[in-house]
């Protein structure tokens, strides 16, 4: 009889009711799940789950029952009328906001999942970033004026913020006026808030506490959450120098305050905030201050301040943004906020916060006893969780508490320390190269982003394994001897190629030197040794069995932001090589403000990866003590090492492919820039294009991440003269190829 019951249950399960394809996708993204995670749980291929969500195919038993069970559970957590990440935020008509990040996170997935992980770093056929093209960049550029000449220059009906309870067309009122405002004051003390899309609001607040109150009650500023379990972004106020004076704040920090990074606790404005029962975060009142009251349930009360005159907008990353007029600055920051996220600090801080926003550590669940929502105890699948984990000893930077037992002046060697960094390599030019006329530099677009795309990284704590069998799919750190890998004979694809190893950097060390014995490497580096055709036998490893493609959504959002902004500047993803080079020539001058956004996006990628291994920042730290960054779940030097390893290997793979096909070798490599000697000044003079098609697996011109652009051209005579001047035959010319200026070769300036 039990067998009959089982048969009946199976028959019922085979017809399990499933929601429509769009709802399946919504439920998955609401919980922060990737297609890969669902596929792994159901033991099917990734493309199979993608087909279920697109409606091309339907699940069959026995997977159908398990899939239906998963969707039912998610539907209980995220009812259709309670979770709509995009519709949740109603912004002004000229500020339509960004696409659903979970959607963006799946744009480049199907093709990448069907190929080897080592090939997934480029998206040469990236989809056109149409969803984000409606951001403020598409709006007409505001007139360059410090403030409106009269009330008629403001948008109709935008003179004052509407009451908190009002709605426009049934839209959510919380974010109607965009994510941020630049607050300015005129000579008469009148305060104006410049929002995205040209909107200007009158600000009645007479003090900083009342400004915070006005922002939360009437300004309708903020940004919708980037993932289902996440939180909406707090409103951002950017205070001009005039606004600082109006609210009793200094225009510039004193030297002591600048070194401390904040105002002293006894400042009168901080006392005003305290009396009004507002609090500051541990960073205090600095260039990026957060003012808040403890949340009551889901009601968050927090406003962030950005103060450009206190160097909140680093000129190395934001260019001349701090000098822009209020309306123009609102446009720049608004485009960045819509395509990346509302800035949370420096570009590095924002890059790190974006990872967490796309993969929140936990989610809310309803308490069955009280009916109220509370934080779930288990972490969200695919996230890093809320608690930090210790790294492996080999992954710890010098001064880490894990190394406090080492002798004081001990210097760790390659067999004790994981040292995955980007390239800094150069060699003397050969006689044949000296007969050529030019040195041409190629730069990899968003190189670290391309290195993160499709990369499996550890999500939990490491496990030590002795004499392990190497697994290229298992993220971790491996102690292995790669000195036997001979670059004079390597596998390129399925064929063996003969190369001149004296003209090539080693892929295993940042300086390009051949390793001399066992050393610690991240998984992508060891996997590349296997790809080149050599056997590896690790002695030890620290591996992470809890792993996933944590950075995929992060990469996709930043890639789309970069492509959309470059498209606004006239550089598109589908251009022919010659047209691409022409479009890149002087693209920054077409719209200097959007060029600032491009710079900020690129530094968000680079800084976000670097922030994964943030070092002590003063505060009386001593070697062997913990520092503040160690208490973050996102302090993950292993993830940083894996991304840098993958980025370096990607570049070396192209170099080897190019050398095997053309016989040309690089003269210098610096990070993501590689220099070749050429008879002509253009990349097209030495890149092996045939009928407009590049060498498969080699260098390809284009704006997509992982493809290359022209970095700069100098003459061979310039290169030899610079090296002779500094008496450095192996001076890294890739550092100076862009404009040819060499001030101090030792300092790289």
XYZ file of C-alpha atoms in Angstrom, residues 21-286:
266
model
C 8.307 32.431 -15.470
C 8.621 36.122 -14.555
C 7.438 35.372 -11.004
C 9.977 32.547 -10.694
C 12.749 34.976 -11.496
C 11.350 37.609 -9.136
C 11.268 35.189 -6.230
C 14.822 34.025 -6.855
C 16.257 37.531 -7.095
C 14.209 38.715 -4.098
C 16.074 36.209 -1.948
C 19.426 37.142 -3.449
C 19.928 33.765 -5.119
C 21.917 33.311 -8.311
C 20.915 30.913 -11.076
C 23.996 28.850 -10.261
C 22.939 28.384 -6.640
C 19.480 27.177 -7.669
C 20.977 24.867 -10.299
C 23.408 23.392 -7.766
C 20.654 22.780 -5.218
C 18.416 21.067 -7.785
C 21.334 19.202 -9.397
C 20.635 20.510 -12.890
C 22.571 22.618 -15.356
C 22.556 26.358 -15.057
C 21.058 26.721 -18.539
C 18.161 24.506 -17.408
C 17.143 26.933 -14.644
C 17.563 29.844 -17.041
C 15.165 28.130 -19.439
C 12.584 27.668 -16.672
C 12.737 31.370 -15.828
C 12.490 32.487 -19.442
C 9.559 30.167 -20.165
C 11.405 28.291 -22.910
C 11.200 25.003 -21.003
C 9.282 23.582 -18.036
C 10.746 21.441 -15.239
C 10.012 17.734 -15.233
C 9.950 15.243 -12.344
C 11.714 14.777 -10.033
C 13.157 18.318 -10.225
C 9.704 19.864 -10.708
C 8.550 18.974 -7.185
C 11.723 20.354 -5.577
C 11.539 23.503 -7.712
C 7.898 24.050 -6.782
C 8.769 23.597 -3.099
C 11.528 26.208 -3.393
C 9.215 28.716 -5.081
C 6.471 28.135 -2.505
C 8.901 28.869 0.339
C 10.141 32.014 -1.381
C 6.583 33.160 -2.088
C 5.867 33.010 1.653
C 8.874 35.251 2.337
C 8.320 37.646 -0.572
C 4.633 38.046 -1.457
C 4.054 39.601 -4.861
C 2.471 42.722 -3.391
C 5.274 43.296 -0.877
C 8.467 42.991 -2.867
C 9.031 44.905 -6.092
C 12.621 46.150 -6.122
C 12.235 48.428 -9.125
C 8.660 49.641 -8.635
C 9.418 50.253 -4.966
C 11.096 53.532 -5.774
C 9.232 56.307 -7.477
C 11.610 58.966 -8.643
C 11.018 62.033 -10.732
C 10.172 61.715 -14.414
C 13.659 62.733 -15.469
C 15.277 60.331 -13.025
C 14.094 56.832 -13.720
C 16.749 55.126 -11.615
C 18.687 51.920 -12.222
C 17.583 48.455 -13.335
C 17.002 45.573 -10.986
C 20.561 44.510 -10.046
C 19.551 40.903 -9.851
C 18.473 41.224 -13.480
C 21.789 42.837 -14.343
C 23.591 40.074 -12.520
C 22.276 37.502 -14.987
C 22.996 39.357 -18.213
C 26.274 37.600 -18.954
C 25.666 34.264 -17.313
C 24.483 31.615 -19.756
C 27.442 31.750 -22.110
C 29.960 32.054 -19.296
C 28.579 29.063 -17.417
C 28.958 26.832 -20.466
C 32.677 27.643 -20.813
C 35.614 27.152 -18.491
C 35.893 29.586 -15.598
C 39.242 30.752 -16.874
C 37.545 31.964 -20.068
C 34.686 33.793 -18.370
C 36.440 37.088 -17.670
C 35.467 38.782 -20.915
C 32.036 39.631 -22.141
C 32.804 40.530 -25.697
C 29.147 40.451 -26.642
C 27.849 42.411 -23.674
C 24.202 43.427 -24.059
C 23.474 47.026 -24.809
C 22.947 48.801 -21.467
C 19.592 50.237 -22.468
C 17.896 49.859 -19.053
C 20.191 52.381 -17.399
C 20.367 54.814 -20.291
C 17.390 56.698 -18.870
C 19.439 57.892 -15.900
C 20.045 61.614 -15.307
C 22.773 61.571 -17.947
C 20.090 61.409 -20.597
C 18.404 64.508 -19.229
C 19.325 67.900 -20.675
C 22.390 69.363 -19.077
C 21.485 72.070 -16.565
C 22.627 75.612 -17.168
C 25.979 76.318 -15.552
C 24.871 78.705 -12.874
C 25.570 78.680 -9.175
C 21.868 79.129 -8.378
C 18.676 79.990 -10.246
C 18.412 83.650 -11.184
C 14.767 83.597 -10.177
C 12.040 81.217 -9.200
C 11.057 80.896 -12.873
C 14.224 78.849 -13.556
C 12.943 76.078 -11.359
C 10.734 73.289 -12.582
C 7.006 74.071 -12.188
C 5.674 73.078 -8.814
C 9.099 72.304 -7.408
C 9.630 75.366 -5.275
C 8.895 73.564 -2.050
C 8.989 69.962 -1.002
C 5.538 68.424 -0.816
C 4.113 67.269 2.526
C 5.286 63.866 3.637
C 1.935 62.195 3.063
C 1.429 63.385 -0.501
C 1.892 61.158 -3.512
C 2.194 61.873 -7.190
C 0.256 59.560 -9.464
C 0.135 56.855 -6.816
C 3.944 56.535 -6.759
C 5.891 55.816 -3.595
C 6.686 59.269 -2.211
C 9.911 58.284 -0.468
C 12.237 58.699 -3.442
C 10.304 61.046 -5.710
C 13.088 63.644 -5.843
C 15.989 61.279 -6.446
C 18.780 59.869 -4.302
C 20.547 63.076 -3.314
C 20.616 66.852 -3.260
C 23.359 69.461 -3.360
C 22.541 72.058 -0.702
C 23.642 75.629 -1.387
C 22.913 79.059 0.111
C 22.833 82.520 -1.459
C 24.060 85.815 -0.070
C 20.719 86.441 1.625
C 20.892 83.149 3.484
C 18.245 81.455 1.331
C 18.976 77.715 1.140
C 18.295 75.675 -2.001
C 18.572 71.954 -2.638
C 19.609 70.990 -6.189
C 18.302 67.544 -7.074
C 18.748 65.356 -10.142
C 17.000 66.286 -13.370
C 17.192 70.042 -12.713
C 14.781 70.018 -9.770
C 15.437 72.715 -7.137
C 13.796 72.726 -3.699
C 13.491 75.512 -1.154
C 14.986 74.430 2.168
C 13.346 76.042 5.225
C 15.777 74.530 7.742
C 17.696 77.068 9.848
C 20.079 74.618 11.557
C 21.737 71.313 10.735
C 19.404 69.252 12.992
C 16.378 70.810 11.315
C 17.972 70.153 7.895
C 18.180 66.477 8.784
C 14.550 66.496 9.953
C 13.424 68.234 6.758
C 15.321 65.727 4.619
C 13.615 62.744 6.225
C 10.111 64.247 6.452
C 9.689 66.350 3.324
C 12.582 66.107 0.855
C 11.634 62.690 -0.561
C 15.236 61.728 -1.165
C 16.662 58.220 -1.206
C 17.114 55.231 -3.458
C 15.366 51.833 -3.658
C 17.098 48.718 -2.428
C 19.344 46.914 -4.886
C 18.196 43.415 -3.924
C 15.106 41.848 -2.378
C 16.468 41.296 1.155
C 18.374 44.607 1.127
C 17.582 48.072 2.434
C 16.838 51.335 0.636
C 19.718 53.796 0.448
C 19.655 56.696 2.873
C 19.326 60.206 1.403
C 22.578 62.010 0.654
C 23.079 65.747 1.165
C 26.098 67.419 -0.437
C 26.957 70.665 1.357
C 28.599 73.481 -0.600
C 30.893 76.019 1.065
C 28.009 78.492 1.274
C 25.831 75.876 2.963
C 28.597 75.067 5.438
C 28.759 78.721 6.491
C 24.983 78.894 6.713
C 24.851 75.962 9.134
C 27.831 76.940 11.275
C 30.375 74.509 9.872
C 33.931 75.369 8.798
C 34.609 75.671 5.074
C 37.843 73.679 5.523
C 39.181 71.448 8.265
C 42.180 72.568 10.270
C 45.358 70.521 10.005
C 44.575 68.751 13.258
C 40.998 68.052 12.191
C 42.152 66.840 8.783
C 44.549 64.349 10.342
C 41.827 63.171 12.722
C 39.371 63.017 9.829
C 36.597 64.735 11.775
C 35.459 67.725 13.796
C 36.222 67.675 17.537
C 33.461 66.292 19.751
C 32.943 69.674 21.365
C 32.055 71.520 18.161
C 28.854 73.538 18.489
C 27.115 71.803 15.582
C 27.771 68.381 17.116
C 26.295 69.681 20.380
C 23.210 70.837 18.447
C 22.806 67.349 17.000
C 23.204 65.758 20.426
C 20.549 68.014 21.955
C 18.195 67.057 19.134
C 18.888 63.365 19.939
C 20.783 62.682 16.727
C 23.831 60.429 16.733
C 26.984 60.083 14.627
C 28.676 56.866 13.573
C 32.140 55.951 14.839
C 33.787 57.878 12.027
C 32.396 61.076 13.599
C 31.604 64.298 11.753
C 33.990 64.117 8.839
